[in-house]
Coordinates of N, CA and C in Angstrom, one line a residue:
X265 N 3.3 1.3 23.6 CA 3.6 -0.1 23.7 C 4.6 -0.5 22.6
X266 N 5.5 -1.4 22.9 CA 6.5 -1.8 22.0 C 5.9 -2.6 20.8
X267 N 6.6 -2.5 19.7 CA 6.1 -3.3 18.5 C 7.4 -3.7 17.7
X268 N 7.2 -4.7 16.8 CA 8.3 -5.2 16.0 C 7.7 -5.4 14.6
X269 N 8.6 -5.5 13.6 CA 8.2 -5.6 12.2 C 8.5 -7.0 11.7
X270 N 7.6 -7.5 10.8 CA 7.7 -8.9 10.3 C 7.2 -8.9 8.9
X271 N 7.5 -10.0 8.1 CA 6.8 -10.2 6.8 C 5.4 -10.6 7.0
X272 N 4.5 -10.3 6.1 CA 3.2 -10.8 6.1 C 3.1 -12.3 5.8
X273 N 2.1 -13.0 6.3 CA 2.0 -14.4 6.1 C 0.6 -14.6 5.4
X274 N 0.5 -15.7 4.7 CA -0.8 -16.0 4.0 C -2.0 -16.1 4.9
X275 N -1.8 -16.2 6.2 CA -2.9 -16.4 7.2 C -3.3 -15.0 7.8
X276 N -2.7 -13.9 7.3 CA -3.0 -12.6 8.0 C -4.2 -11.9 7.5
X277 N -5.1 -12.5 6.7 CA -6.2 -11.8 6.1 C -7.0 -11.0 7.0
X278 N -7.5 -11.6 8.1 CA -8.4 -10.9 9.0 C -7.7 -9.7 9.7
X279 N -6.6 -9.9 10.4 CA -6.0 -8.7 11.1 C -5.5 -7.7 10.1
X280 N -5.1 -8.1 8.9 CA -4.6 -7.1 7.9 C -5.8 -6.3 7.4
X281 N -6.9 -6.9 7.1 CA -8.1 -6.2 6.7 C -8.5 -5.2 7.8
X282 N -8.5 -5.6 9.0 CA -8.9 -4.7 10.1 C -8.0 -3.5 10.1
X283 N -6.7 -3.7 10.0 CA -5.7 -2.6 10.1 C -5.9 -1.6 8.9
X284 N -6.0 -2.2 7.7 CA -6.1 -1.3 6.5 C -7.4 -0.6 6.4
X285 N -8.5 -1.3 6.6 CA -9.8 -0.6 6.5 C -10.0 0.5 7.6
X286 N -9.7 0.2 8.8 CA -9.9 1.2 9.8 C -8.9 2.4 9.7
X287 N -7.7 2.1 9.1 CA -6.7 3.2 8.9 C -7.3 4.3 8.0
X288 N -8.1 3.9 7.0 CA -8.6 4.9 6.0 C -10.0 5.2 6.2
X289 N -10.7 4.6 7.1 CA -12.2 4.7 7.2 C -12.6 6.2 7.3
X290 N -11.9 7.0 8.1 CA -12.3 8.4 8.3 C -11.6 9.4 7.4
X291 N -11.0 8.9 6.3 CA -10.4 9.8 5.3 C -11.4 10.1 4.3
X292 N -11.8 11.4 4.1 CA -12.8 11.7 3.1 C -12.5 11.2 1.7
X293 N -11.3 11.3 1.3 CA -10.9 10.9 -0.1 C -11.2 9.4 -0.3
X294 N -11.1 8.6 0.8 CA -11.3 7.2 0.6 C -12.8 6.8 0.8
X295 N -13.5 7.5 1.7 CA -14.9 7.2 1.9 C -15.7 7.5 0.7
X296 N -15.4 8.5 -0.1 CA -16.3 8.9 -1.2 C -16.2 7.8 -2.3
X297 N -15.3 6.9 -2.2 CA -15.2 5.9 -3.3 C -16.3 4.9 -3.2
X298 N -17.0 4.9 -2.0 CA -18.0 3.8 -1.7 C -19.4 4.4 -1.5
X299 N -20.4 3.6 -1.6 CA -21.8 4.1 -1.4 C -21.9 4.8 0.0
X300 N -22.8 5.8 0.0 CA -22.9 6.6 1.2 C -23.3 5.8 2.4
X301 N -24.1 4.7 2.2 CA -24.6 3.9 3.3 C -23.7 2.8 3.7
X302 N -22.5 2.8 3.2 CA -21.5 1.7 3.5 C -21.2 1.8 5.0
X303 N -21.2 0.6 5.7 CA -20.8 0.5 7.1 C -19.5 -0.2 7.2
X304 N -18.7 0.1 8.2 CA -17.4 -0.5 8.4 C -17.5 -2.0 8.6
X305 N -18.4 -2.6 9.4 CA -18.4 -4.0 9.6 C -18.6 -4.8 8.3
X306 N -19.5 -4.2 7.4 CA -19.7 -4.9 6.1 C -18.4 -4.8 5.2
X307 N -17.8 -3.6 5.2 CA -16.6 -3.4 4.4 C -15.5 -4.4 4.9
X308 N -15.4 -4.5 6.2 CA -14.3 -5.4 6.8 C -14.6 -6.8 6.3
X309 N -15.8 -7.3 6.4 CA -16.1 -8.6 6.0 C -15.8 -8.9 4.5
X310 N -16.0 -7.9 3.7 CA -15.7 -8.1 2.3 C -14.2 -8.1 2.0
X311 N -13.5 -7.2 2.6 CA -12.1 -7.1 2.4 C -11.4 -8.3 3.0
X312 N -11.9 -8.9 4.1 CA -11.3 -10.1 4.6 C -11.4 -11.2 3.5
X313 N -12.5 -11.3 2.8 CA -12.6 -12.3 1.7 C -11.7 -12.0 0.5
X314 N -11.4 -10.8 0.3 CA -10.7 -10.4 -0.9 C -9.2 -10.4 -0.7
X315 N -8.7 -10.0 0.5 CA -7.4 -9.5 0.6 C -6.3 -10.6 0.4
X316 N -6.6 -11.9 0.7 CA -5.6 -12.9 0.5 C -5.2 -13.0 -1.0
X317 N -6.2 -13.2 -1.8 CA -6.0 -13.4 -3.3 C -5.5 -12.1 -3.9
X318 N -6.2 -11.0 -3.6 CA -5.9 -9.7 -4.3 C -4.6 -9.0 -3.8
X319 N -4.2 -9.3 -2.6 CA -3.0 -8.6 -2.0 C -1.9 -9.5 -1.6
X320 N -2.2 -10.4 -0.6 CA -1.2 -11.1 0.1 C -0.4 -12.1 -0.8
X321 N -1.1 -12.9 -1.6 CA -0.4 -13.8 -2.4 C -0.3 -13.4 -3.9
X322 N -0.8 -12.2 -4.2 CA -0.8 -11.7 -5.6 C 0.6 -11.2 -6.0
X323 N 1.0 -11.6 -7.2 CA 2.3 -11.1 -7.8 C 3.4 -11.3 -6.8
X324 N 3.6 -12.5 -6.4 CA 4.6 -12.8 -5.3 C 6.0 -12.4 -5.8
X325 N 6.3 -12.5 -7.0 CA 7.7 -12.2 -7.5 C 8.1 -10.8 -7.3
X326 N 7.1 -9.9 -7.4 CA 7.5 -8.5 -7.3 C 7.1 -7.8 -6.0
X327 N 6.1 -8.3 -5.4 CA 5.5 -7.6 -4.2 C 6.3 -8.0 -2.9
X328 N 6.5 -7.0 -2.1 CA 7.1 -7.1 -0.8 C 6.3 -6.5 0.3
X329 N 6.1 -7.2 1.4 CA 5.1 -6.7 2.4 C 5.8 -6.7 3.8
X330 N 5.4 -5.7 4.6 CA 5.9 -5.6 6.0 C 4.8 -5.2 6.9
X331 N 4.7 -5.9 8.0 CA 3.7 -5.5 9.0 C 4.4 -5.1 10.3
X332 N 3.7 -4.2 11.0 CA 4.2 -3.9 12.4 C 3.2 -4.6 13.3
X333 N 3.7 -5.2 14.3 CA 2.9 -6.0 15.3 C 3.1 -5.6 16.7
X334 N 2.0 -5.4 17.4 CA 2.1 -5.0 18.8 C 2.7 -6.2 19.6
X335 N 3.8 -6.0 20.2 CA 4.5 -7.2 20.9 C 3.7 -7.7 22.1
X336 N 2.8 -7.0 22.6 CA 2.0 -7.5 23.7 C 0.7 -8.2 23.3
X337 N 0.0 -7.7 22.3 CA -1.2 -8.2 21.9 C -1.1 -9.1 20.6
X338 N -0.1 -9.0 19.9 CA 0.1 -9.7 18.6 C -0.7 -9.2 17.5
X339 N -1.4 -8.0 17.7 CA -2.2 -7.5 16.6 C -1.4 -6.7 15.6
X340 N -1.8 -6.8 14.3 CA -1.2 -6.0 13.3 C -1.6 -4.5 13.5
X341 N -0.6 -3.6 13.6 CA -0.9 -2.2 13.8 C -0.3 -1.3 12.8
X342 N 0.3 -1.9 11.7 CA 0.8 -1.1 10.6 C 1.1 -2.0 9.5
X343 N 1.1 -1.5 8.3 CA 1.4 -2.3 7.1 C 1.9 -1.5 6.0
X344 N 2.9 -2.0 5.3 CA 3.5 -1.3 4.1 C 3.8 -2.3 3.0
X345 N 3.5 -1.9 1.8 CA 3.6 -2.7 0.6 C 4.5 -2.0 -0.5
X346 N 5.4 -2.8 -1.0 CA 6.3 -2.3 -2.0 C 6.3 -3.2 -3.3
X347 N 6.5 -2.6 -4.4 CA 6.6 -3.4 -5.7 C 8.0 -3.1 -6.3
X348 N 8.7 -4.2 -6.6 CA 10.0 -4.2 -7.2 C 9.8 -3.9 -8.7
X349 N 10.7 -3.2 -9.3 CA 10.6 -3.0 -10.8 C 10.9 -4.3 -11.5
X350 N 10.4 -4.5 -12.7 CA 10.5 -5.7 -13.5 C 11.9 -6.1 -13.7
X351 N 12.7 -5.1 -14.0 CA 14.1 -5.5 -14.3 C 14.8 -6.1 -13.1
X352 N 14.5 -5.6 -11.9 CA 15.1 -6.2 -10.7 C 14.6 -7.6 -10.4
X353 N 13.3 -7.8 -10.7 CA 12.8 -9.2 -10.5 C 13.5 -10.1 -11.5
X354 N 13.6 -9.6 -12.7 CA 14.2 -10.5 -13.8 C 15.7 -10.7 -13.5
X355 N 16.4 -9.8 -12.9 CA 17.8 -10.0 -12.5 C 17.9 -11.1 -11.5
X356 N 17.0 -11.0 -10.5 CA 17.0 -12.0 -9.5 C 16.7 -13.4 -10.1
X357 N 15.8 -13.5 -11.0 CA 15.6 -14.8 -11.7 C 16.8 -15.3 -12.4
X358 N 17.5 -14.4 -13.1 CA 18.7 -14.8 -13.8 C 19.8 -15.3 -13.0
X359 N 19.9 -14.7 -11.8 CA 21.1 -15.0 -10.9 C 20.7 -16.0 -9.8
X360 N 19.4 -16.3 -9.8 CA 18.9 -17.3 -8.7 C 18.8 -16.6 -7.4
X361 N 18.8 -15.3 -7.3 CA 18.7 -14.6 -6.0 C 17.3 -14.0 -5.9
X362 N 16.7 -14.2 -4.8 CA 15.4 -13.6 -4.5 C 15.7 -12.2 -3.9
X363 N 15.3 -11.1 -4.6 CA 15.6 -9.8 -4.1 C 14.6 -9.5 -2.9
X364 N 15.2 -9.0 -1.8 CA 14.4 -8.7 -0.6 C 13.6 -9.8 -0.1
X365 N 14.2 -11.0 -0.1 CA 13.5 -12.2 0.3 C 12.9 -12.2 1.6
X366 N 13.5 -11.5 2.6 CA 13.0 -11.4 3.9 C 11.6 -10.8 4.0
X367 N 11.1 -10.1 3.0 CA 9.8 -9.5 3.0 C 8.9 -10.0 1.8
X368 N 9.3 -11.2 1.3 CA 8.5 -11.8 0.3 C 7.5 -12.8 1.0
X369 N 6.3 -12.8 0.6 CA 5.3 -13.8 1.2 C 5.7 -15.2 0.8
X370 N 5.6 -16.1 1.8 CA 5.9 -17.5 1.5 C 5.0 -18.1 0.4
X371 N 5.5 -19.0 -0.3 CA 4.7 -19.7 -1.4 C 3.6 -20.5 -0.8
X372 N 2.4 -20.5 -1.5 CA 1.3 -21.3 -1.0 C 1.0 -22.4 -2.0
X373 N 0.2 -23.4 -1.6 CA -0.2 -24.5 -2.4 C -1.2 -24.0 -3.4
X374 N -1.4 -24.8 -4.5 CA -2.4 -24.5 -5.5 C -3.8 -24.6 -4.9
X375 N -4.0 -25.5 -4.0 CA -5.3 -25.6 -3.3 C -5.6 -24.3 -2.5
X376 N -4.6 -23.8 -1.8 CA -4.8 -22.6 -1.0 C -5.1 -21.4 -1.9
X377 N -4.4 -21.3 -3.0 CA -4.6 -20.2 -4.0 C -6.0 -20.3 -4.6
X378 N -6.4 -21.5 -4.9 CA -7.7 -21.6 -5.5 C -8.8 -21.3 -4.6
X379 N -8.7 -21.7 -3.3 CA -9.7 -21.3 -2.3 C -9.7 -19.8 -2.1
X380 N -8.6 -19.2 -2.0 CA -8.5 -17.7 -1.8 C -9.2 -17.0 -3.0
X381 N -9.0 -17.5 -4.2 CA -9.5 -16.8 -5.4 C -11.1 -17.0 -5.4
X382 N -11.5 -18.2 -5.0 CA -13.0 -18.4 -4.9 C -13.6 -17.5 -3.9
X383 N -12.9 -17.4 -2.8 CA -13.5 -16.5 -1.7 C -13.6 -15.1 -2.2
X384 N -12.5 -14.6 -2.9 CA -12.5 -13.3 -3.4 C -13.7 -13.1 -4.4
X385 N -13.9 -14.0 -5.3 CA -15.0 -13.9 -6.3 C -16.3 -13.8 -5.6
X386 N -16.5 -14.3 -4.4 CA -17.7 -14.3 -3.7 C -17.9 -13.0 -2.9
X387 N -17.0 -12.2 -2.9 CA -17.0 -10.9 -2.1 C -17.7 -9.8 -2.8
X388 N -18.3 -8.9 -2.1 CA -18.8 -7.7 -2.7 C -17.7 -6.7 -3.0
X389 N -17.7 -6.1 -4.2 CA -16.7 -5.1 -4.5 C -17.3 -4.2 -5.6
X390 N -17.9 -3.1 -5.2 CA -18.5 -2.2 -6.1 C -18.2 -0.7 -5.8
X391 N -17.0 -0.3 -6.0 CA -16.7 1.1 -5.8 C -17.5 2.0 -6.8
X392 N -17.6 3.2 -6.5 CA -18.4 4.1 -7.3 C -17.7 4.2 -8.7
X393 N -18.6 4.4 -9.7 CA -18.1 4.4 -11.1 C -18.2 5.8 -11.7
X394 N -18.6 6.8 -10.9 CA -18.9 8.1 -11.5 C -17.7 9.1 -11.1
X395 N -16.6 8.6 -10.6 CA -15.5 9.5 -10.2 C -14.3 9.4 -11.2
X396 N -14.6 8.9 -12.3 CA -13.5 8.6 -13.3 C -12.7 9.8 -13.6
X397 N -13.3 11.0 -13.7 CA -12.6 12.2 -14.1 C -11.5 12.6 -13.1
X398 N -11.7 12.2 -11.8 CA -10.7 12.5 -10.8 C -9.5 11.5 -10.9
X399 N -9.8 10.3 -11.0 CA -8.7 9.3 -11.1 C -8.0 9.2 -12.4
X400 N -8.7 9.6 -13.5 CA -8.0 9.7 -14.8 C -6.8 10.6 -14.8
X401 N -6.9 11.7 -14.1 CA -5.8 12.7 -14.1 C -4.7 12.2 -13.2
X402 N -5.0 11.5 -12.2 CA -4.0 10.9 -11.3 C -3.3 9.7 -12.0
X403 N -4.1 8.9 -12.7 CA -3.5 7.8 -13.4 C -2.6 8.2 -14.5
X404 N -3.0 9.3 -15.2 CA -2.1 9.8 -16.3 C -0.8 10.3 -15.8
X405 N -0.8 11.1 -14.7 CA 0.4 11.6 -14.1 C 1.3 10.4 -13.5
X406 N 0.6 9.5 -12.9 CA 1.4 8.3 -12.4 C 2.1 7.6 -13.5
X407 N 1.4 7.3 -14.6 CA 2.1 6.6 -15.8 C 3.2 7.4 -16.4
X408 N 2.9 8.7 -16.5 CA 3.9 9.6 -17.2 C 5.2 9.7 -16.3
X409 N 5.0 10.0 -15.0 CA 6.2 10.2 -14.2 C 7.0 9.0 -13.9
X410 N 6.4 7.8 -13.9 CA 7.1 6.6 -13.6 C 7.6 5.9 -14.9
X411 N 7.3 6.4 -16.1 CA 7.6 5.7 -17.3 C 9.0 5.7 -17.7
X412 N 9.8 6.7 -17.5 CA 11.1 6.8 -18.0 C 12.2 6.4 -17.0
X413 N 11.8 5.9 -15.8 CA 12.8 5.5 -14.9 C 12.2 4.3 -14.1
X414 N 13.0 3.4 -13.8 CA 12.5 2.2 -13.0 C 12.7 2.4 -11.5
X415 N 11.6 2.4 -10.8 CA 11.6 2.7 -9.4 C 11.1 1.4 -8.6
X416 N 11.5 1.4 -7.3 CA 10.7 0.6 -6.4 C 9.5 1.4 -6.0
X417 N 8.3 0.9 -6.1 CA 7.1 1.7 -5.8 C 6.6 1.4 -4.4
X418 N 6.4 2.4 -3.7 CA 5.8 2.3 -2.4 C 4.3 2.4 -2.7
X419 N 3.6 1.2 -2.6 CA 2.2 1.1 -3.0 C 1.2 1.4 -2.0
X420 N 1.6 1.2 -0.7 CA 0.5 1.2 0.3 C 1.1 1.4 1.7
X421 N 0.5 2.3 2.5 CA 1.0 2.5 3.9 C -0.3 2.7 4.7
X422 N -0.4 1.9 5.8 CA -1.6 2.0 6.6 C -1.2 1.7 8.1
X423 N -1.6 2.6 9.0 CA -1.4 2.4 10.4 C -2.7 2.4 11.1
X424 N -2.9 1.5 12.0 CA -4.1 1.4 12.8 C -4.4 2.7 13.5
X425 N -5.6 3.2 13.5 CA -5.9 4.6 14.0 C -5.4 4.9 15.4
X426 N -5.6 4.0 16.3 CA -5.1 4.2 17.7 C -3.6 4.3 17.9
X427 N -2.9 3.8 16.8 CA -1.4 3.8 16.9 C -0.8 4.8 16.0
X428 N -1.6 5.6 15.3 CA -1.0 6.6 14.5 C -0.4 7.7 15.3
X429 N 0.7 8.3 14.7 CA 1.4 9.4 15.4 C 2.5 8.8 16.4
X430 N 2.7 7.5 16.4 CA 3.7 6.9 17.3 C 5.0 6.4 16.5
X431 N 5.1 6.8 15.3 CA 6.4 6.5 14.6 C 6.3 5.2 13.8
X432 N 5.2 4.5 13.8 CA 5.1 3.2 13.1 C 5.2 3.4 11.6
X433 N 4.4 4.3 11.1 CA 4.5 4.6 9.6 C 5.9 4.9 9.2
X434 N 6.5 5.8 10.0 CA 7.9 6.2 9.7 C 8.9 5.0 9.7
X435 N 8.7 4.1 10.7 CA 9.6 2.9 10.7 C 9.4 2.0 9.5
X436 N 8.2 1.8 9.1 CA 7.9 1.0 8.0 C 8.5 1.6 6.7
X437 N 8.3 2.9 6.5 CA 8.9 3.5 5.3 C 10.4 3.5 5.3
X438 N 11.0 3.8 6.5 CA 12.4 3.7 6.6 C 13.0 2.4 6.3
X439 N 12.3 1.3 6.7 CA 12.8 0.0 6.3 C 12.9 -0.2 4.8
X440 N 11.9 0.3 4.1 CA 12.0 0.2 2.6 C 13.1 1.1 2.1
X441 N 13.3 2.3 2.7 CA 14.3 3.2 2.2 C 15.7 2.5 2.4
X442 N 15.9 1.9 3.5 CA 17.2 1.2 3.7 C 17.5 0.1 2.6
X443 N 16.4 -0.6 2.3 CA 16.6 -1.7 1.3 C 16.8 -1.0 -0.1
X444 N 16.1 0.0 -0.4 CA 16.3 0.7 -1.7 C 17.7 1.3 -1.8
X445 N 18.2 1.8 -0.8 CA 19.6 2.4 -0.8 C 20.6 1.2 -1.0
X446 N 20.3 0.1 -0.3 CA 21.2 -1.1 -0.4 C 21.2 -1.5 -1.9
X447 N 20.1 -1.5 -2.5 CA 20.0 -2.0 -3.9 C 20.4 -0.9 -4.9
X448 N 20.4 0.3 -4.5 CA 20.8 1.4 -5.4 C 19.6 1.8 -6.3
X449 N 18.4 1.7 -5.9 CA 17.2 1.9 -6.7 C 16.4 3.0 -6.0
X450 N 16.0 4.1 -6.7 CA 15.1 5.1 -6.1 C 13.7 4.6 -5.9
X451 N 13.0 5.3 -5.1 CA 11.6 4.9 -4.7 C 10.6 6.0 -5.3
X452 N 9.5 5.5 -5.8 CA 8.4 6.3 -6.3 C 7.2 6.1 -5.4
X453 N 6.5 7.2 -5.1 CA 5.2 7.0 -4.3 C 4.2 8.1 -4.7
X454 N 3.0 7.7 -4.7 CA 1.9 8.7 -4.8 C 1.2 8.7 -3.5
X455 N 1.1 9.9 -2.9 CA 0.4 10.0 -1.6 C -0.6 11.1 -1.6
X456 N -1.5 11.0 -0.7 CA -2.5 12.1 -0.5 C -2.1 13.0 0.7
X457 N -2.9 14.0 1.0 CA -2.5 15.0 2.0 C -2.1 14.3 3.3
X458 N -2.8 13.2 3.7 CA -2.6 12.6 5.0 C -1.2 12.1 5.1
X459 N -0.5 11.7 4.0 CA 0.8 11.1 4.1 C 1.9 11.9 3.6
X460 N 1.6 13.0 3.0 CA 2.6 13.9 2.3 C 3.7 14.3 3.2
X461 N 3.3 14.8 4.4 CA 4.3 15.4 5.3 C 5.3 14.3 5.8
X462 N 4.8 13.1 6.0 CA 5.7 12.0 6.4 C 6.7 11.7 5.4
X463 N 6.3 11.6 4.1 CA 7.2 11.3 3.0 C 8.3 12.4 2.9
X464 N 7.8 13.7 2.9 CA 8.7 14.8 2.8 C 9.7 14.8 3.9
X465 N 9.3 14.5 5.1 CA 10.2 14.5 6.2 C 11.3 13.5 6.1
X466 N 10.9 12.4 5.4 CA 11.9 11.3 5.3 C 12.8 11.5 4.1
X467 N 12.7 12.6 3.4 CA 13.6 12.8 2.3 C 13.0 12.7 0.9
X468 N 11.8 12.4 0.7 CA 11.2 12.3 -0.6 C 11.1 13.7 -1.2
X469 N 11.2 13.8 -2.5 CA 11.1 15.1 -3.2 C 9.9 15.1 -4.1
X470 N 9.1 16.1 -4.0 CA 7.9 16.2 -4.8 C 8.2 16.5 -6.3
X471 N 7.7 15.6 -7.2 CA 7.9 15.8 -8.6 C 6.7 16.6 -9.2
X472 N 5.5 16.3 -8.8 CA 4.3 16.9 -9.4 C 3.2 16.7 -8.4
X473 N 2.1 17.5 -8.5 CA 0.9 17.3 -7.8 C -0.3 17.4 -8.7
X474 N -1.4 16.8 -8.3 CA -2.6 16.9 -9.0 C -3.7 17.3 -7.9
X475 N -4.1 18.5 -7.9 CA -5.0 19.1 -6.9 C -6.4 19.2 -7.5
X476 N -7.3 18.5 -6.9 CA -8.7 18.5 -7.4 C -9.7 18.7 -6.3
X477 N -10.8 19.4 -6.7 CA -12.0 19.6 -5.9 C -13.0 18.5 -6.0
X478 N -13.2 17.7 -5.0 CA -14.1 16.6 -5.1 C -15.4 16.8 -4.4
X479 N -15.8 18.0 -4.1 CA -17.0 18.3 -3.4 C -18.3 17.8 -4.1
X480 N -18.3 17.9 -5.4 CA -19.5 17.4 -6.1 C -19.7 15.9 -6.0
X481 N -18.7 15.2 -5.5 CA -18.8 13.8 -5.3 C -19.0 13.5 -3.8
X482 N -19.1 14.5 -3.0 CA -19.3 14.3 -1.6 C -18.1 14.4 -0.7
X483 N -17.0 14.8 -1.3 CA -15.7 14.9 -0.6 C -15.6 16.3 0.1
X484 N -14.4 16.5 0.7 CA -14.2 17.8 1.4 C -13.5 18.8 0.6
X485 N -13.4 18.6 -0.7 CA -12.7 19.5 -1.6 C -11.3 19.3 -1.8
X486 N -10.7 18.3 -1.1 CA -9.2 18.1 -1.2 C -8.9 16.7 -1.7
X487 N -9.1 16.5 -3.0 CA -8.7 15.2 -3.6 C -7.3 15.5 -4.2
X488 N -6.3 15.5 -3.4 CA -5.0 16.0 -3.8 C -4.0 14.8 -3.8
X489 N -3.4 14.6 -4.9 CA -2.4 13.6 -5.1 C -1.0 14.2 -5.3
X490 N 0.0 13.6 -4.6 CA 1.4 14.1 -4.7 C 2.3 13.0 -5.1
X491 N 3.1 13.3 -6.1 CA 4.0 12.3 -6.7 C 5.4 12.6 -6.3
X492 N 6.0 11.7 -5.6 CA 7.3 11.9 -4.9 C 8.3 10.8 -5.2
X493 N 9.6 11.2 -5.1 CA 10.6 10.3 -5.3 C 11.6 10.4 -4.2
X494 N 12.1 9.2 -3.8 CA 13.3 9.2 -2.8 C 14.5 8.7 -3.6
X495 N 15.5 9.5 -3.6 CA 16.8 9.1 -4.3 C 17.9 9.6 -3.4
X496 N 18.7 8.7 -2.8 CA 19.7 9.2 -1.9 C 20.7 10.2 -2.5
X497 N 20.8 10.2 -3.8 CA 21.7 11.1 -4.5 C 21.1 12.6 -4.5
X498 N 19.8 12.7 -4.2 CA 19.1 14.0 -4.2 C 18.8 14.5 -2.8
X499 N 19.0 13.6 -1.8 CA 18.7 14.0 -0.4 C 19.8 14.9 0.2

């Protein structure tokens, strides 16, 4: 079925939560972050409450969002989020130019923001706290590898399960690649096994990997993080 890409809007909380949660629900590395008895309907309800304040309208100056929409049903079937480096945001402020404006979420009223924040505060959010040793190694590598160079960061990519394998993720990432090339800024991404092949196929180069066994936490033994860069001068 045909689809098209658009910016995210402040009213996209429910369809975006549906897309993002279901995209990762069957990924072992994501499921072990939550209590074993967690059910998808409950998780969806909580993410719907949180996603407007924590994602959609958060850090509007730096964040850029793109959704893929089924042209027949109007449903969100893919989502990608990017973060501009601080120097690029600052340059835009100094020149009066909004960088990548076509993928910036529209401004919302203070009342809208307050309501979204109150809804987020009332949502359940209790990821496991005993997996720190896994994430500490990933966080250390992330900070070290992105410290000495300013990148556009590809923060998040999710495609609705029934639409995976149809080129939607590729199209969303390629959209960001085109913008990064236009701006002359390389891209940094951290991905797991499920997304590594896509990034490599699109020209990302692996800088480092952190391979860990998560079976003692209930995982499948593959808690593997790959740190990659896209730079047109290296492709």
